[in-house]
Structure formats: structure tokens, C-alpha cells
Coordinates of C-alpha atoms in Angstrom, one line a residue:
Chain A
M1 CA -121.5 51.9 259.1
K2 CA -123.0 48.5 258.4
K3 CA -126.6 48.2 259.4
R4 CA -127.8 45.4 261.6
I5 CA -130.2 42.9 260.1
T6 CA -133.4 43.2 262.1
L7 CA -136.5 41.0 262.4
G8 CA -138.3 43.4 260.1
D9 CA -135.7 42.6 257.4
Y10 CA -136.4 38.9 257.8
V11 CA -140.1 39.3 257.5
N12 CA -139.8 41.5 254.5
G13 CA -137.4 39.1 252.8
I14 CA -139.6 36.1 253.5
L15 CA -142.7 37.9 252.1
L16 CA -140.8 38.9 249.0
V17 CA -139.5 35.3 248.5
L18 CA -143.0 34.0 249.0
W19 CA -144.4 36.3 246.4
G20 CA -141.7 35.2 244.0
L21 CA -142.6 31.5 244.7
L22 CA -146.3 32.4 244.2
I23 CA -145.4 33.7 240.7
L24 CA -143.2 30.8 239.8
Y25 CA -145.3 27.9 241.1
P26 CA -148.2 28.2 238.6
F27 CA -145.7 28.1 235.7
Y28 CA -143.9 25.2 237.3
N29 CA -147.1 23.3 237.9
S30 CA -148.1 23.8 234.2
V31 CA -144.7 22.4 233.1
L32 CA -145.2 19.4 235.5
V33 CA -148.8 18.7 234.3
S34 CA -147.6 18.7 230.7
F35 CA -145.4 15.7 231.6
M36 CA -148.1 13.9 233.6
T37 CA -150.4 11.0 232.8
Q38 CA -154.0 11.4 233.7
E39 CA -153.7 8.8 236.4
E40 CA -150.9 10.7 238.2
F41 CA -152.6 14.1 237.8
M42 CA -155.8 12.8 239.4
R43 CA -153.7 11.4 242.3
K44 CA -151.8 14.6 243.2
P45 CA -152.4 17.9 241.4
F46 CA -150.3 19.9 243.9
A47 CA -147.0 18.3 242.8
L48 CA -143.4 19.3 243.2
F49 CA -142.1 16.7 240.7
V50 CA -143.4 14.1 238.3
E51 CA -143.1 10.4 239.2
N52 CA -143.4 8.9 235.7
P53 CA -142.8 11.7 233.2
T54 CA -144.3 11.0 229.8
L55 CA -144.0 12.8 226.5
I56 CA -147.5 11.7 225.4
A57 CA -148.8 15.2 225.4
Y58 CA -145.9 16.6 223.4
K59 CA -146.2 13.8 220.9
E60 CA -149.8 14.6 220.5
I61 CA -149.4 18.3 219.8
F62 CA -146.6 17.7 217.3
S63 CA -148.5 14.9 215.6
D64 CA -150.9 17.6 214.5
S65 CA -149.3 20.0 212.0
K66 CA -151.0 23.0 213.6
F67 CA -148.2 23.8 216.0
L68 CA -145.6 23.3 213.3
Y69 CA -147.5 25.8 211.1
G70 CA -147.7 28.1 214.1
Y71 CA -144.0 28.1 214.7
K72 CA -143.4 28.5 211.0
N73 CA -145.7 31.5 210.7
T74 CA -144.5 33.2 213.8
L75 CA -140.9 32.8 212.6
I76 CA -141.7 34.2 209.2
I77 CA -143.4 37.2 210.8
L78 CA -140.5 37.7 213.1
L79 CA -137.8 37.5 210.5
I80 CA -139.6 39.9 208.1
K81 CA -141.1 42.3 210.6
L82 CA -138.4 42.7 213.2
P83 CA -135.6 44.1 211.1
I84 CA -137.9 46.4 209.1
S85 CA -139.6 47.6 212.1
V86 CA -136.4 48.4 214.0
L87 CA -135.0 50.2 211.0
I88 CA -138.1 52.3 210.4
T89 CA -138.6 53.1 214.0
S90 CA -135.0 54.1 214.8
A91 CA -134.7 56.2 211.6
A92 CA -137.8 58.1 212.5
G93 CA -136.6 58.5 216.1
Y94 CA -133.3 59.8 214.9
A95 CA -134.8 62.3 212.5
L96 CA -137.2 63.7 215.1
S97 CA -134.4 64.0 217.7
R98 CA -132.6 66.5 215.4
K99 CA -132.9 70.2 215.7
K100 CA -136.4 71.4 214.8
F101 CA -137.1 71.5 211.1
F102 CA -140.1 72.2 208.9
L103 CA -143.0 69.9 209.9
S104 CA -141.0 67.9 212.4
K105 CA -143.2 68.9 215.3
T106 CA -146.3 68.2 213.2
I107 CA -145.1 64.7 212.3
N108 CA -144.2 64.0 215.8
N109 CA -147.6 65.0 217.1
L110 CA -149.4 63.0 214.4
A111 CA -147.4 60.0 215.5
V112 CA -148.1 60.5 219.2
V113 CA -151.9 61.0 218.6
T114 CA -152.1 57.5 217.1
M115 CA -151.0 56.0 220.4
Y116 CA -154.2 57.3 222.0
F117 CA -156.7 57.7 219.2
S118 CA -157.5 55.2 216.5
G119 CA -160.3 54.5 214.1
G120 CA -161.3 51.3 215.8
I121 CA -161.6 47.8 214.6
V122 CA -164.1 48.2 211.8
P123 CA -162.2 50.9 209.9
L124 CA -158.9 49.0 210.4
F125 CA -160.7 45.9 209.1
L126 CA -162.0 47.7 206.0
T127 CA -158.5 49.2 205.4
I128 CA -156.8 45.8 205.5
K129 CA -159.5 44.4 203.3
S130 CA -159.1 47.2 200.8
Y131 CA -155.4 46.4 200.5
G132 CA -156.4 42.8 199.7
L133 CA -154.5 41.5 202.8
M134 CA -157.2 39.3 204.3
D135 CA -155.9 35.8 205.1
N136 CA -152.4 37.0 204.2
L137 CA -149.5 37.0 206.7
F138 CA -148.6 40.5 205.5
S139 CA -151.7 41.9 207.3
V140 CA -150.1 40.9 210.6
I141 CA -146.6 42.0 209.4
L142 CA -147.9 45.4 208.4
I143 CA -149.9 46.3 211.5
G144 CA -147.5 47.7 214.1
L145 CA -144.6 47.8 211.7
F146 CA -143.8 51.3 213.0
S147 CA -144.1 51.6 216.8
V148 CA -144.5 55.1 218.1
Y149 CA -143.7 54.0 221.6
N150 CA -140.4 52.5 220.5
M151 CA -139.7 55.6 218.4
I152 CA -140.0 57.8 221.5
L153 CA -137.5 55.5 223.3
V154 CA -135.0 55.9 220.5
K155 CA -135.6 59.6 220.3
S156 CA -135.0 60.1 224.0
F157 CA -131.8 58.2 223.7
F158 CA -130.5 60.3 220.8
Y159 CA -131.2 63.5 222.8
T160 CA -128.6 62.4 225.3
I161 CA -125.8 62.3 222.6
P162 CA -124.1 65.7 222.2
D163 CA -124.9 67.6 219.0
S164 CA -121.2 68.3 218.5
L165 CA -120.8 64.9 216.9
E166 CA -123.3 65.7 214.2
E167 CA -121.9 69.2 213.6
S168 CA -118.3 67.9 213.1
A169 CA -119.5 65.2 210.7
K170 CA -121.4 67.9 208.8
V171 CA -118.3 69.9 208.5
D172 CA -116.7 66.9 206.9
G173 CA -119.5 66.9 204.4
A174 CA -121.5 63.9 205.5
N175 CA -125.2 63.9 204.9
D176 CA -127.9 63.1 207.5
I177 CA -128.4 59.5 206.4
R178 CA -124.7 58.8 206.6
I179 CA -124.4 60.5 210.0
F180 CA -127.3 58.4 211.2
I181 CA -126.0 55.0 209.9
Q182 CA -122.3 55.5 210.5
I183 CA -122.1 57.6 213.7
Y184 CA -125.4 57.6 215.6
L185 CA -126.6 54.0 215.0
P186 CA -123.4 52.4 216.4
L187 CA -123.7 54.6 219.5
A188 CA -127.3 53.6 220.0
K189 CA -126.6 49.8 220.2
P190 CA -128.1 49.4 223.7
I191 CA -131.3 51.2 222.9
I192 CA -131.6 49.5 219.6
A193 CA -131.2 46.2 221.4
T194 CA -134.0 47.2 223.8
V195 CA -136.3 48.3 221.1
A196 CA -135.6 45.1 219.1
L197 CA -136.3 42.9 222.1
F198 CA -139.6 44.7 222.9
E199 CA -140.6 44.3 219.3
A200 CA -139.6 40.6 219.2
V201 CA -141.7 39.9 222.3
N202 CA -144.6 41.8 220.8
I203 CA -144.3 39.7 217.6
W204 CA -144.0 36.5 219.5
N205 CA -147.1 37.3 221.6
E206 CA -149.2 38.5 218.6
W207 CA -152.6 36.9 218.4
Y208 CA -155.2 39.7 218.2
N209 CA -154.6 41.0 214.6
A210 CA -154.1 37.4 213.5
M211 CA -157.5 36.5 214.9
L212 CA -159.1 39.4 213.0
F213 CA -157.4 38.9 209.7
L214 CA -156.3 35.3 209.3
S215 CA -159.2 32.9 209.1
K216 CA -157.3 29.8 207.7
S217 CA -155.6 28.0 210.6
K218 CA -152.7 27.3 208.3
N219 CA -151.8 30.9 208.5
W220 CA -152.1 31.2 212.3
P221 CA -149.1 32.3 214.4
L222 CA -148.3 30.3 217.4
Q223 CA -150.3 32.3 220.0
L224 CA -153.5 32.0 218.0
V225 CA -153.0 28.2 217.8
L226 CA -152.6 28.1 221.5
R227 CA -155.5 30.4 222.1
E228 CA -157.8 28.1 220.3
I229 CA -156.7 25.2 222.5
I230 CA -157.0 27.2 225.7
S231 CA -160.3 28.9 224.9
N232 CA -161.8 25.5 224.2
A233 CA -160.7 24.7 227.8
T234 CA -162.1 27.9 229.3
A235 CA -165.3 27.3 227.5
K236 CA -165.5 24.0 229.2
V237 CA -165.1 25.6 232.6
S238 CA -168.7 26.6 232.4
D239 CA -169.9 23.1 231.4
T240 CA -168.3 21.6 234.5
V241 CA -170.8 23.4 236.7
E242 CA -173.4 20.9 235.6
I243 CA -171.4 17.9 234.6
D244 CA -168.6 17.2 236.9
E245 CA -168.1 13.7 235.5
E246 CA -167.2 14.9 232.1
I247 CA -164.0 16.5 233.1
K248 CA -162.7 13.2 234.4
E249 CA -163.4 11.5 231.1
T250 CA -161.4 13.9 229.0
F251 CA -157.8 14.5 230.0
A252 CA -157.0 17.4 227.7
L253 CA -155.1 19.3 230.4
N254 CA -151.7 17.8 229.8
V255 CA -152.0 18.6 226.1
Q256 CA -153.1 22.2 226.9
M257 CA -150.2 22.6 229.3
A258 CA -147.8 21.2 226.8
S259 CA -149.1 23.7 224.3
V260 CA -148.5 26.5 226.9
V261 CA -145.0 25.3 227.5
V262 CA -143.9 25.1 223.9
T263 CA -145.3 28.6 223.3
M264 CA -143.6 30.3 226.3
L265 CA -140.4 28.2 226.3
P266 CA -138.4 30.6 224.0
I267 CA -139.2 33.6 226.2
M268 CA -138.6 31.7 229.4
L269 CA -135.1 30.6 228.2
V270 CA -134.0 34.0 226.8
Y271 CA -135.6 36.3 229.3
P272 CA -133.1 36.0 232.2
F273 CA -130.2 37.0 229.9
V274 CA -131.8 40.0 228.3
Q275 CA -133.8 41.3 231.2
K276 CA -131.4 44.3 231.7
Y277 CA -132.2 45.6 228.3
F278 CA -135.9 45.7 229.0
M279 CA -135.4 47.5 232.3
K280 CA -133.2 50.1 230.5
G281 CA -136.0 50.7 228.0
L282 CA -138.5 51.3 230.8
T283 CA -136.3 53.8 232.7
I284 CA -135.4 55.7 229.5
G285 CA -139.1 55.8 228.6
A286 CA -139.8 57.2 232.1
V287 CA -137.4 60.1 231.6
K288 CA -139.2 61.2 228.4
G289 CA -137.9 63.3 225.6
Chain B
M1 CA -136.6 92.0 237.0
E2 CA -133.6 92.6 234.8
R3 CA -133.5 89.0 233.8
C4 CA -137.2 89.0 233.0
K5 CA -136.9 91.9 230.6
T6 CA -134.0 90.3 228.6
S7 CA -135.8 87.0 228.3
I8 CA -138.9 88.8 226.9
K9 CA -136.6 90.6 224.5
E10 CA -134.9 87.4 223.5
R11 CA -138.3 85.7 222.9
G12 CA -139.2 88.5 220.5
I13 CA -136.0 87.9 218.6
V14 CA -136.7 84.2 218.4
K15 CA -140.3 84.8 217.2
K16 CA -139.0 87.1 214.5
R17 CA -136.5 84.4 213.4
I18 CA -139.2 81.8 213.3
S19 CA -141.4 83.9 211.1
E20 CA -138.5 84.6 208.8
E21 CA -137.8 80.9 208.6
Y22 CA -141.3 80.0 207.7
G23 CA -141.5 82.3 204.7
F24 CA -142.2 80.5 201.5
R25 CA -138.7 80.7 200.1
N26 CA -137.1 79.7 203.3
C27 CA -139.5 76.9 203.6
I28 CA -138.3 75.4 200.3
R29 CA -134.7 76.0 201.4
M30 CA -135.3 74.2 204.6
L31 CA -137.0 71.3 202.8
V32 CA -134.0 70.9 200.5
K33 CA -131.5 71.4 203.3
N34 CA -133.1 68.7 205.4
R35 CA -134.0 66.4 202.6
Y36 CA -132.1 63.5 204.1
L37 CA -133.9 63.8 207.4
Y38 CA -137.2 63.6 205.5
C39 CA -135.9 60.5 203.8
L40 CA -135.3 58.9 207.2
L41 CA -138.9 59.9 208.3
L42 CA -140.5 58.8 205.1
P43 CA -141.2 55.1 205.9
A44 CA -142.8 56.0 209.2
V45 CA -144.9 58.7 207.6
I46 CA -146.1 56.4 204.9
Y47 CA -147.0 53.8 207.6
L48 CA -149.0 56.3 209.6
I49 CA -150.9 57.6 206.5
A50 CA -151.5 54.2 205.0
L51 CA -152.6 52.5 208.2
D52 CA -153.6 54.8 211.0
Y53 CA -154.9 57.8 209.2
R54 CA -156.4 55.8 206.4
S55 CA -158.3 53.9 209.0
M56 CA -159.4 57.1 210.6
Y57 CA -161.0 58.0 207.3
G58 CA -163.4 55.1 208.0
I59 CA -164.6 56.8 211.1
Q60 CA -167.3 58.6 209.0
L61 CA -169.1 55.3 209.1
A62 CA -170.2 56.2 212.6
F63 CA -172.5 58.8 211.0
K64 CA -173.5 56.8 208.0
D65 CA -175.9 54.0 207.0
F66 CA -173.2 51.6 205.9
N67 CA -173.9 49.6 202.7
A68 CA -171.1 47.2 201.8
R69 CA -171.9 47.6 198.1
L70 CA -171.6 51.4 198.2
G71 CA -168.5 51.4 200.3
I72 CA -167.4 53.9 202.9
T73 CA -167.5 57.1 200.9
S74 CA -170.8 56.6 199.0
S75 CA -172.9 55.3 201.9
P76 CA -175.6 57.8 202.9
W77 CA -175.2 60.1 205.9
I78 CA -177.6 59.6 208.7
G79 CA -176.3 61.9 211.4
F80 CA -176.3 60.9 215.0
T81 CA -178.7 58.0 214.7
H82 CA -176.2 55.4 215.8
F83 CA -175.2 57.4 218.8
K84 CA -178.9 57.9 219.8
K85 CA -179.4 54.1 219.5
M86 CA -176.3 53.6 221.6
F87 CA -177.4 55.7 224.5
S88 CA -180.9 54.3 224.5
D89 CA -179.5 50.7 224.5
S90 CA -179.5 49.6 228.2
Y91 CA -176.9 46.9 227.5
F92 CA -174.5 49.5 226.1
L93 CA -175.0 51.7 229.2
Y94 CA -174.4 48.6 231.4
V95 CA -171.2 47.8 229.6
L96 CA -170.0 51.4 229.8
W97 CA -170.6 51.4 233.6
N98 CA -169.1 48.0 233.9
T99 CA -165.9 49.1 232.1
I100 CA -165.5 52.1 234.4
K101 CA -166.2 49.9 237.5
I102 CA -163.6 47.3 236.5
S103 CA -161.0 50.0 235.7
F104 CA -161.5 51.8 239.0
G105 CA -161.3 48.5 240.7
R106 CA -157.9 48.0 239.1
I107 CA -156.8 51.5 240.3
I108 CA -157.9 50.8 243.8
F109 CA -156.6 47.2 244.2
T110 CA -153.8 46.6 241.7
F111 CA -152.3 50.0 241.3
P112 CA -150.9 50.4 244.9
F113 CA -149.4 46.9 244.8
A114 CA -146.5 47.9 242.5
I115 CA -145.6 50.7 244.9
V116 CA -145.7 48.3 247.9
I117 CA -143.4 45.9 246.0
A118 CA -141.0 48.7 245.2
L119 CA -140.9 49.9 248.8
A120 CA -140.4 46.3 250.2
F121 CA -137.8 45.6 247.5
N122 CA -135.9 48.7 248.4
E123 CA -135.5 47.4 252.0
L124 CA -134.0 44.1 250.8
R125 CA -130.2 44.2 250.9
Q126 CA -129.1 40.8 249.6
R127 CA -127.9 41.7 246.1
H128 CA -128.1 38.2 244.5
L129 CA -131.5 37.6 245.9
K130 CA -132.7 40.9 244.6
K131 CA -131.5 40.1 241.1
V132 CA -133.2 36.7 241.1
L133 CA -136.4 38.0 242.5
Q134 CA -136.6 40.9 240.0
T135 CA -136.2 38.4 237.2
I136 CA -139.1 36.4 238.5
Y137 CA -141.3 39.4 239.3
T138 CA -140.9 40.9 235.8
F139 CA -141.0 37.7 233.8
P140 CA -144.8 37.2 233.5
H141 CA -145.1 40.7 231.9
F142 CA -143.5 39.4 228.8
L143 CA -146.0 36.6 228.3
S144 CA -149.2 37.1 226.4
W145 CA -152.6 36.8 228.2
V146 CA -153.2 33.8 226.0
I147 CA -150.3 32.0 227.7
V148 CA -151.1 33.3 231.2
S149 CA -154.8 32.4 231.0
G150 CA -153.7 28.9 230.0
V151 CA -151.6 28.7 233.2
I152 CA -154.4 30.1 235.2
V153 CA -157.0 27.7 233.8
N154 CA -154.7 24.9 235.1
F155 CA -153.9 26.6 238.4
L156 CA -157.5 27.5 239.3
G157 CA -159.0 24.5 237.5
Y158 CA -161.4 22.1 239.1
M159 CA -158.7 19.5 239.7
G160 CA -155.9 22.1 239.9
P161 CA -153.5 22.9 242.8
V162 CA -155.7 25.6 244.4
N163 CA -158.7 23.2 244.6
A164 CA -156.4 20.4 245.7
V165 CA -155.4 22.5 248.7
L166 CA -159.1 23.4 249.4
D167 CA -160.0 19.8 249.2
F168 CA -157.2 18.9 251.6
F169 CA -158.6 21.2 254.2
G170 CA -162.1 19.8 253.7
V171 CA -163.4 22.8 251.7
E172 CA -165.5 22.0 248.7
R173 CA -163.9 22.3 245.3
H174 CA -164.9 25.5 243.4
V175 CA -165.1 26.4 239.8
F176 CA -163.4 29.8 240.2
L177 CA -163.4 30.9 236.6
G178 CA -167.1 30.1 236.2
D179 CA -168.2 32.0 239.3
K180 CA -169.8 35.4 238.6
K181 CA -168.9 36.6 242.1
M182 CA -165.3 35.5 242.0
I183 CA -164.3 36.5 238.5
V184 CA -163.8 40.2 239.0
P185 CA -161.5 39.7 242.1
I186 CA -159.7 37.0 240.0
L187 CA -159.1 39.6 237.3
Y188 CA -157.5 41.9 239.8
I189 CA -155.4 39.2 241.4
T190 CA -154.1 37.8 238.2
D191 CA -153.4 41.3 236.9
I192 CA -151.3 42.0 240.0
W193 CA -149.7 38.6 239.6
K194 CA -148.7 39.3 236.0
E195 CA -147.9 43.0 236.0
A196 CA -147.2 44.4 239.5
G197 CA -143.5 43.3 239.3
W198 CA -142.9 45.1 236.0
N199 CA -144.9 48.2 237.1
S200 CA -142.8 48.4 240.3
I201 CA -139.6 49.0 238.3
I202 CA -140.5 52.5 237.5
Y203 CA -140.9 53.2 241.2
M204 CA -137.6 51.5 242.0
A205 CA -135.9 53.7 239.5
A206 CA -137.5 56.7 241.2
I207 CA -136.4 55.5 244.6
A208 CA -132.9 54.9 243.4
G209 CA -132.8 58.6 242.5
I210 CA -133.4 59.8 246.1
D211 CA -130.6 61.7 247.7
D212 CA -128.9 59.4 250.3
S213 CA -128.1 62.3 252.6
L214 CA -131.8 62.5 253.4
Y215 CA -131.7 59.0 254.9
E216 CA -128.5 59.7 256.7
A217 CA -129.9 62.8 258.3
A218 CA -133.0 60.8 259.3
D219 CA -130.7 58.0 260.8
L220 CA -129.0 60.6 262.9
D221 CA -132.3 61.7 264.2
G222 CA -133.1 58.1 265.0
A223 CA -136.0 57.8 262.6
S224 CA -137.6 54.3 262.3
R225 CA -137.9 52.4 259.1
W226 CA -141.6 53.3 258.7
K227 CA -140.9 56.9 259.5
K228 CA -138.3 57.0 256.7
I229 CA -140.6 55.4 254.2
W230 CA -143.4 57.7 255.1
H231 CA -141.5 60.9 255.4
I232 CA -138.8 60.5 252.8
T233 CA -139.3 57.7 250.3
L234 CA -143.0 58.2 249.6
P235 CA -142.9 62.0 249.3
S236 CA -139.8 61.7 247.0
I237 CA -141.6 59.4 244.5
R238 CA -144.9 61.3 244.8
G239 CA -144.4 62.8 241.3
T240 CA -143.9 59.4 239.7
I241 CA -146.9 58.0 241.5
L242 CA -149.1 60.9 240.4
V243 CA -148.0 60.6 236.8
M244 CA -148.7 56.8 236.7
L245 CA -152.0 57.4 238.4
T246 CA -153.2 60.1 236.1
L247 CA -152.3 57.9 233.1
K248 CA -154.4 55.1 234.6
V249 CA -157.3 57.4 235.1
G250 CA -157.0 58.7 231.6
T251 CA -157.2 55.2 230.1
V252 CA -160.1 54.1 232.3
L253 CA -162.2 53.1 229.3
N254 CA -159.7 50.4 228.3
G255 CA -160.4 48.0 231.1
G256 CA -157.9 45.3 229.9
F257 CA -159.2 43.7 226.7
D258 CA -156.5 41.0 226.4
Q259 CA -157.0 39.7 229.9
I260 CA -160.8 39.7 229.8
F261 CA -161.1 38.3 226.3
N262 CA -158.9 35.4 227.2
M263 CA -160.3 34.6 230.6
S264 CA -163.9 34.9 229.7
N265 CA -166.4 32.1 229.2
M266 CA -170.2 31.7 228.7
V267 CA -171.0 32.0 232.4
V268 CA -169.1 35.1 233.3
Q269 CA -169.1 36.8 229.9
K270 CA -171.7 39.4 230.9
T271 CA -170.2 40.0 234.3
I272 CA -166.9 41.1 232.9
E273 CA -168.0 42.6 229.6
I274 CA -166.1 45.8 228.8
L275 CA -166.4 48.2 225.9
D276 CA -163.7 46.6 223.9
T277 CA -165.1 43.1 224.2
Y278 CA -168.6 44.4 223.4
I279 CA -167.2 46.2 220.3
Y280 CA -165.5 43.0 219.2
R281 CA -168.6 40.9 219.7
I282 CA -171.0 43.3 217.8
T283 CA -168.5 43.5 215.0
F284 CA -168.0 39.8 214.5
Q285 CA -171.3 38.4 215.5
Q286 CA -173.5 36.7 212.9
S287 CA -175.2 39.7 211.5
P288 CA -172.7 42.5 212.2
D289 CA -173.7 46.1 212.0
F290 CA -170.4 47.7 211.0
A291 CA -171.6 51.3 211.2
Y292 CA -173.0 50.9 214.7
S293 CA -169.9 49.2 216.0
T294 CA -167.8 52.0 214.4
A295 CA -169.9 54.5 216.3
V296 CA -169.3 52.6 219.6
G297 CA -165.6 52.4 218.8
L298 CA -165.5 56.1 218.0
F299 CA -167.2 56.9 221.3
K300 CA -164.7 54.9 223.2
S301 CA -161.7 56.2 221.3
G302 CA -162.8 59.8 221.3
V303 CA -163.8 60.0 224.9
G304 CA -160.6 58.1 225.8
F305 CA -158.5 60.6 223.9
L306 CA -160.1 63.6 225.5
M307 CA -159.6 62.1 228.9
V308 CA -155.9 61.4 228.2
M309 CA -155.5 65.0 227.1
C310 CA -157.3 66.4 230.2
V311 CA -155.3 64.2 232.5
N312 CA -152.1 65.3 230.7
K313 CA -152.9 68.9 231.3
L314 CA -153.7 68.1 235.0
S315 CA -150.4 66.3 235.4
K316 CA -148.5 69.2 233.9
K317 CA -150.2 71.5 236.3
L318 CA -149.6 69.3 239.3
E319 CA -146.1 68.1 238.7
G320 CA -144.7 70.2 235.8
T321 CA -144.3 67.1 233.7
G322 CA -146.9 65.8 231.3
I323 CA -147.4 62.1 230.5
L324 CA -147.3 63.1 226.9
E325 CA -144.7 65.2 225.4

């Protein structure tokens, strides 16, 4: 029986579409502003298109080497951290998904505790300092190299694979590492993809640890470079209460928005195609192991 | 009765087996037998020890008079001095209260929004539209607050689109992000804007798991849309809602550092100060007191942990499933 589309359906649909537009427009507006000249921006800030698009803002941010360094550092961190992290996390997830063995429960609990209890910033700061990693990209690479949350995702996935696979491989004389790499890892491709994507996004969005441990701007990842530009802008917000005129003098906004755009562009371009993997991760995580 | 007896019997056998397995000799044998599994676990364990647990060793600073020259271990113990100082500091108490206020505000205003979106989305039947909308709704979750605060600075800016609309209707332009009264609602709204879509997915998954025959029976009885939502959908996802809610209550001391840290400025800094931003500031101010900020951090982390544990117990009691394992 096909249901009739009622008035309620239309109202509901329109509200949902409006909510979607409300999410999109601020991003769209940021992209527009990044291509605007000051003159055009002052004329019509609520724009749907740009009359005279200009690349001035983009030229300006790439004339400064900061953003190039930012890209470089983020890519270095991504290339080193991502594969190691996925490997460590999935290996641990596999091992803890096997039949109980001595200390397995303890290790699992010790890992889960770190999700909710930590030493805090000072002890972490002193730890990194004692390893001599201040102002070294490896501080950012090291922190979060093993993700307990992702480990739980992997573990929950392995629970769903029947044990008979492992048993028959054992009969053939394969050891646990071989079983993991040759049998279970290929089966786990979807969850590995999910975990890798979560991790990649985390790395791309990393700014906090970089802010704590990297003082030289040459070492900063992309987000921290952006943060400096934006926080200068938010700081100005408070000045404008007194001096409205000043904001008209400095047109930093298109440069700021260009910075936002170059930082979020990779995620924006990739996201629609990989969205389903993220959703999978969330629903697996919800089931719990 | 019969079943009960056998299960107790079985349990006895299992217990015996475990005690046998944990004998010293068997222990060694188990270690050897599972050596490859330990190899797979080793990197993760090294990480946990070298970073998380090594850091936890530094927690003792909370009870010490830290001297950088002496280091963590040799600095003298001073007991609960830092904690006494903390609870006699009116600014700390203000920040603690503010954190709780902001967190509960999030629970009241932003938490239900994800459920509303999931319910409304479930009523939508156009498949293609659904897909497009879901992509849009969940997308902002994957951007950092650094990026999102940049977008918001533009959107709510003095010359930005929102003010342009106000101006058009003859309302005076407003510095939203520099307004102590507006900033907290803005935190909630932007939080909804960024996260509600993503948070709704978990409810959508729960709704998808509801037995269709329930709705068919309701249709036969001529139940209206609202009646079906109220009497079938909501009760069916009650467990999910409760688990998410308890998790939120358990992490009430967090307050949302990333968002607040990136949207803060001189004018509103005090209004939206939470424990995490306070700890950050006292740690990296000009004359930092490492030991004191460790104590504040320990208070936050310790109480937070206890709350998560309690809430986990509660959720197990209420729904049979914990939020932890």
C-alpha cells in the first residue's frame, strides 16, 4: 500500500531542507567572501554569487610560506602517523577480540580507563619534555598513535567473524600473527577503512597538541596556522565594540576566509564519497563489543 | 528450577577451570601459547605505558611543591595544600559552577535536537533527498572547531550576513561574539549546528531497527503520525536515548573545550570560562604554577572518571547495557 503524501510531509520536508541550507550557507558565504574584494563585500555581505571574483586573498596567503609549511607538516604527520596508528590499533583490537587469555582483560581495562582518566596537561607536558620532543613533530605524531576508541571499533568487528576460521587455520599450523595478517585483516577491510578515515580526519584537524608542544611556527600543522589567523580575528571582535571605524580600514576577512577554505577543502571534497564508512563506524561503535 | 541448578553447577566447574588455568605453571604455558597475541598487543601496551601511564605518574605533583630543578620525584610532598587553595579560590568555584551550568545547558538545549532531527528524518520518504541531506547534516562534524569558528566569525561578524539581514530590517548591527549575554546561547546554537546531524545518526540506526509490524498494526487502528511517534518510535529508542543521556551527564565537567577555546575573546572570556580553559590558562600563563594546575586537572579528571563510572552502573541497571564495556 502506497502512502499518500500529506501536508505534514511537505512541512517536514521543507523544514529539513531549510535546516540543510542553514548548515550550508555559512560555508558557502565563507567561500564567496574569500573571492571578494573589500569594495564588493561592503556592498553586499549576504551574497549568493561573486560579481568580480579575485584571487588576491589566495595570492596573499600563499605568498607567505606559513601555509606551505602548514601543508607540509600536516602531510608529514599524516603519512607517518596514519599507517602506524592503523596497524597498532587493529593489531591490538584483533588480539583482544580473541578468546580470553592471561592478562587480556587487564590490558583491555587499562586501555579503556585512559579514555576517561588522564594525568592532565602538566604531566603530559612534562612527559613529552622528558622525551626531548619539544618543538619536534614527533610529539604530535606520538600522542594518539594508539586510539582506544578505534581499537574498540575493530574489536567489535572481529567479534562478528566466526571463530571457526581461526580454528581451521590453527589446525593448518598458522600462528596468530599470520592468521591476523592473512585471514582476518583482509576480511576487516571495511572497518579498517573506517578507522583509517577517522584517524585521518583527526590528524587533519589536529591543533591542540601542536599548540602545546610546537612553539616554532615552521613546525606548525595547517590547523594551527589557521588558528592563529582566526584567533587574531576573534580577538578583534572585542575591539570593534569601541572602534567601529577600524574594521572598515582593515579588510582581513577575505584572507581569513581563504585560509578557512584551503584548510577545509580536502575534507569537503572527499567527505561525500567516504561518508558511508564513517556511518558504519558509528553504528558498529553503538553496538559495542 | 532445574535449569537454575545446572547453571550453578556449570559455574562451579568453570570457576575450577579458571583457578587451574591460573596456576603458575599453566600461566607460563598460556604465556608461551599466546606469545604471538602478546606480540600483536605489544605496541599498544608500550604506547599506553610510555604515554598515558607515564603521564599519570606525574599526578603526584598535585600533592607536591613542584620545583623544576628537583623534578617530579624529588619535589617535597605538601599534602592537600593545593586542593585547599583550590576550594578557597572563589574564581575556581565560579569556573566549576560555570562548567556545570554550560554543560547542563547543552543537555537541555542541544541534546534533544538530534532526536528531533532523527524523528523528522524518519518521516521523509524521498530517498535521494535523504542522502543529500544526511551528507550535509553530518559534514560539519568532521571539521575542527578552528575551521568552524572561522566560518562563524564571518557569518556572525559585524559586516557579516546575519548583521546584513538585521540591517535590512532596520535593526541595529550587533557584535554577537562580543556580547556576554549572547555568547552562551551562541555556543549552544553553533553546537547544534555542527554536531546535531552527526549525533542523530545513532538514533536513526535505532529507529531503523524497530519492527515494522508495530507500525502496520498501528495503521490498522488508524493511529495518527504523532501517535505513532509518541507510542511506538520514542518508546522503542528509549534505551538509546538513555544511554546517550547518561554519557552526557557523566562527562558534565568537560563543557566543550575546543569550541569555547576557539570562540572566546577578551570580552566574553570570563563568561564562558570552563575548567579546561581555566587549567590551560593557569598552566601557560606568565608565571605558571605547574603543581597547582596539576591539582585542578586531577580534580577534574578524577571527579569526571567517578561520574562516568557511576553513570555506567546506573545505565546498566536501567537498560541492561553499560556505556562502557
